[in-house]
Amino acid sequence: MENRIVKTLQNRLATRSISREALKADQIKVLMESVRLTPSCFNNQPWRYLFLESETSRIKGAETLAGGNKSWASRAPLLIVGYSQKGSDCLLPGREYHQFDLGMSAMNLMLAATEMGLVARPMAGFDPTQVRRQFNLSESDQPLVIIGVGYPSTEEDHLPDHYRGISTKTRERKSLDEIIQRV
């Protein structure tokens, strides 16, 4: 049985080779709308995003990245910072539910980007304290992800050797038996 969402997930680009070509304004609006339409606990919509579109903002964003991400993500025409606050969503014992809701919105953004033929690569390798400082976020704001977005490129000269050619390899996924129990 074929499914459009599964097909989109299979087509998701995980490359670090992103063109510097600017995105179209309507593409950026689609990404914004994909975030806005995400479901959340009691419809709290706790996620917040910084779309770093200007060169100045992208440079500031790239300064917060870990070394391995800096080499490729600093070339992206759009960097997106996803953040939320613990108190802005359902408060459940032992769970940081705002993180789950932010994750769902980030996945929606990645699916929308994939549908437009774009790369949307999420990164955990960045300094959250520096992000808060660079973009005047409050101490309670928790930057959880930065996503590099752009058109895929075949150019890999800017990549460290260990990243070259990775995007042409078959993506390895765990088997269903490893991740799902049917009871």
Tab-separated table of C-alpha atoms in Angstrom:
chain	number	residue	atom	x	y	z
A	1	MET	CA	0.000	0.000	0.000
A	2	GLU	CA	1.461	3.331	-1.038
A	3	ASN	CA	1.231	6.329	1.272
A	4	ARG	CA	2.134	9.953	0.436
A	5	ILE	CA	3.641	10.684	3.849
A	6	VAL	CA	5.806	7.554	3.814
A	7	LYS	CA	6.907	8.440	0.270
A	8	THR	CA	7.852	11.962	1.451
A	9	LEU	CA	9.842	10.486	4.350
A	10	GLN	CA	11.640	8.160	1.944
A	11	ASN	CA	12.504	11.146	-0.266
A	12	ARG	CA	13.804	13.315	2.596
A	13	LEU	CA	17.248	14.668	1.798
A	14	ALA	CA	19.798	14.332	4.604
A	15	THR	CA	22.707	15.876	2.733
A	16	ARG	CA	25.062	18.460	4.192
A	17	SER	CA	25.724	19.819	0.723
A	18	ILE	CA	23.393	22.799	0.438
A	19	SER	CA	23.432	25.422	-2.292
A	20	ARG	CA	23.836	29.079	-1.343
A	21	GLU	CA	20.947	29.948	-3.702
A	22	ALA	CA	18.298	32.039	-1.930
A	23	LEU	CA	14.928	30.485	-1.242
A	24	LYS	CA	11.770	31.992	-2.704
A	25	ALA	CA	9.520	33.996	-0.379
A	26	ASP	CA	6.590	31.632	-0.983
A	27	GLN	CA	8.738	28.637	0.027
A	28	ILE	CA	9.591	30.325	3.322
A	29	LYS	CA	5.882	31.069	3.901
A	30	VAL	CA	5.056	27.386	3.330
A	31	LEU	CA	7.652	26.422	5.963
A	32	MET	CA	6.140	28.934	8.391
A	33	GLU	CA	2.619	27.664	7.736
A	34	SER	CA	3.710	24.040	8.253
A	35	VAL	CA	4.863	24.994	11.751
A	36	ARG	CA	1.712	26.966	12.512
A	37	LEU	CA	-0.560	24.024	11.630
A	38	THR	CA	1.166	21.551	13.983
A	39	PRO	CA	-1.042	19.976	16.667
A	40	SER	CA	-0.029	20.391	20.306
A	41	CYS	CA	-1.081	19.515	23.843
A	42	PHE	CA	-4.303	21.461	24.569
A	43	ASN	CA	-3.478	23.540	21.467
A	44	ASN	CA	-0.840	25.448	23.484
A	45	GLN	CA	1.482	25.762	20.463
A	46	PRO	CA	4.565	26.275	22.666
A	47	TRP	CA	7.123	26.374	19.856
A	48	ARG	CA	8.783	29.544	18.701
A	49	TYR	CA	11.045	29.926	15.696
A	50	LEU	CA	13.638	32.396	14.528
A	51	PHE	CA	13.934	32.361	10.739
A	52	LEU	CA	17.450	33.660	10.122
A	53	GLU	CA	17.047	35.037	6.612
A	54	SER	CA	19.397	38.030	6.492
A	55	GLU	CA	23.112	37.500	6.004
A	56	THR	CA	23.809	39.202	9.342
A	57	SER	CA	21.410	36.877	11.190
A	58	ARG	CA	22.774	33.767	9.461
A	59	ILE	CA	26.341	34.746	10.410
A	60	LYS	CA	25.237	35.225	14.025
A	61	GLY	CA	23.467	31.859	13.920
A	62	ALA	CA	26.469	30.100	12.358
A	63	GLU	CA	28.676	31.423	15.177
A	64	THR	CA	26.647	29.298	17.625
A	65	LEU	CA	27.221	26.050	15.708
A	66	ALA	CA	29.644	23.296	16.680
A	67	GLY	CA	32.652	22.918	14.361
A	68	GLY	CA	31.277	19.940	12.429
A	69	ASN	CA	28.104	21.822	11.555
A	70	LYS	CA	29.734	25.165	10.817
A	71	SER	CA	31.461	23.928	7.643
A	72	TRP	CA	28.235	23.135	5.835
A	73	ALA	CA	25.372	24.903	7.656
A	74	SER	CA	26.927	28.357	7.386
A	75	ARG	CA	26.320	28.091	3.609
A	76	ALA	CA	22.559	27.515	3.973
A	77	PRO	CA	20.401	30.400	2.749
A	78	LEU	CA	18.103	29.860	5.732
A	79	LEU	CA	18.866	28.818	9.295
A	80	ILE	CA	15.931	28.214	11.599
A	81	VAL	CA	16.205	28.157	15.392
A	82	GLY	CA	13.467	26.226	17.202
A	83	TYR	CA	12.903	26.971	20.873
A	84	SER	CA	10.240	26.745	23.565
A	85	GLN	CA	9.662	27.227	27.271
A	86	LYS	CA	8.841	24.505	29.783
A	87	GLY	CA	5.967	26.515	31.276
A	88	SER	CA	4.346	27.248	27.915
A	89	ASP	CA	2.910	23.754	27.439
A	90	CYS	CA	1.264	20.951	29.394
A	91	LEU	CA	3.072	20.365	32.668
A	92	LEU	CA	3.118	16.626	33.240
A	93	PRO	CA	5.135	14.876	35.975
A	94	GLY	CA	8.441	13.621	34.615
A	95	ARG	CA	7.888	14.912	31.065
A	96	GLU	CA	9.058	17.997	29.189
A	97	TYR	CA	6.076	18.026	26.844
A	98	HIS	CA	7.035	21.321	25.206
A	99	GLN	CA	10.002	19.476	23.707
A	100	PHE	CA	7.712	16.888	22.106
A	101	ASP	CA	5.463	19.570	20.645
A	102	LEU	CA	8.451	21.520	19.299
A	103	GLY	CA	9.751	18.273	17.767
A	104	MET	CA	6.450	17.683	15.985
A	105	SER	CA	6.513	21.196	14.536
A	106	ALA	CA	10.121	20.721	13.396
A	107	MET	CA	9.149	17.475	11.656
A	108	ASN	CA	6.253	19.226	9.903
A	109	LEU	CA	8.717	21.844	8.683
A	110	MET	CA	11.071	19.127	7.413
A	111	LEU	CA	8.239	17.354	5.585
A	112	ALA	CA	7.116	20.609	3.954
A	113	ALA	CA	10.698	21.317	2.875
A	114	THR	CA	11.026	17.812	1.426
A	115	GLU	CA	7.814	18.259	-0.573
A	116	MET	CA	9.411	21.363	-2.154
A	117	GLY	CA	12.650	19.507	-2.999
A	118	LEU	CA	14.608	21.278	-0.257
A	119	VAL	CA	17.071	20.014	2.304
A	120	ALA	CA	16.018	20.691	5.916
A	121	ARG	CA	18.741	19.254	8.122
A	122	PRO	CA	18.270	19.500	11.908
A	123	MET	CA	21.235	20.019	14.210
A	124	ALA	CA	21.770	19.461	17.915
A	125	GLY	CA	25.403	20.619	17.689
A	126	PHE	CA	25.151	24.247	18.783
A	127	ASP	CA	25.530	26.327	21.940
A	128	PRO	CA	22.061	27.186	23.360
A	129	THR	CA	23.500	29.834	25.698
A	130	GLN	CA	25.151	31.580	22.776
A	131	VAL	CA	21.890	31.385	20.769
A	132	ARG	CA	20.032	33.084	23.634
A	133	ARG	CA	22.721	35.760	23.815
A	134	GLN	CA	22.952	36.371	20.039
A	135	PHE	CA	19.182	36.710	19.580
A	136	ASN	CA	18.145	38.239	22.922
A	137	LEU	CA	16.104	35.265	24.095
A	138	SER	CA	15.178	34.949	27.762
A	139	GLU	CA	16.847	32.491	30.136
A	140	SER	CA	13.647	30.420	30.154
A	141	ASP	CA	13.719	30.037	26.352
A	142	GLN	CA	15.198	26.632	25.478
A	143	PRO	CA	16.771	26.475	22.002
A	144	LEU	CA	16.457	22.793	21.064
A	145	VAL	CA	17.232	22.645	17.343
A	146	ILE	CA	18.739	24.607	14.486
A	147	ILE	CA	17.675	23.548	11.004
A	148	GLY	CA	19.714	24.353	7.895
A	149	VAL	CA	17.425	24.775	4.871
A	150	GLY	CA	18.265	25.146	1.199
A	151	TYR	CA	18.438	23.539	-2.215
A	152	PRO	CA	20.518	20.376	-2.476
A	153	SER	CA	23.908	20.730	-4.143
A	154	THR	CA	26.390	18.233	-5.560
A	155	GLU	CA	29.278	20.482	-4.524
A	156	GLU	CA	31.186	18.973	-1.595
A	157	ASP	CA	34.472	20.930	-1.611
A	158	HIS	CA	33.496	22.753	1.588
A	159	LEU	CA	32.800	19.523	3.486
A	160	PRO	CA	35.321	17.751	5.713
A	161	ASP	CA	36.486	14.465	4.159
A	162	HIS	CA	34.362	12.302	6.495
A	163	TYR	CA	31.150	13.966	5.221
A	164	ARG	CA	31.922	13.654	1.512
A	165	GLY	CA	29.843	11.117	-0.385
A	166	ILE	CA	27.592	10.324	2.583
A	167	SER	CA	24.478	11.645	0.855
A	168	THR	CA	24.850	9.126	-1.995
A	169	LYS	CA	24.917	6.132	0.358
A	170	THR	CA	21.775	4.169	1.169
A	171	ARG	CA	20.251	5.351	4.410
A	172	GLU	CA	20.306	2.630	7.048
A	173	ARG	CA	17.208	2.285	9.192
A	174	LYS	CA	16.551	-0.212	11.981
A	175	SER	CA	14.143	-3.022	11.177
A	176	LEU	CA	10.533	-2.786	12.363
A	177	ASP	CA	11.215	-5.691	14.755
A	178	GLU	CA	13.902	-3.624	16.503
A	179	ILE	CA	11.698	-0.610	17.150
A	180	ILE	CA	8.109	-1.880	17.395
A	181	GLN	CA	6.435	-4.454	19.623
A	182	ARG	CA	3.014	-5.640	18.543
A	183	VAL	CA	1.115	-6.860	21.568
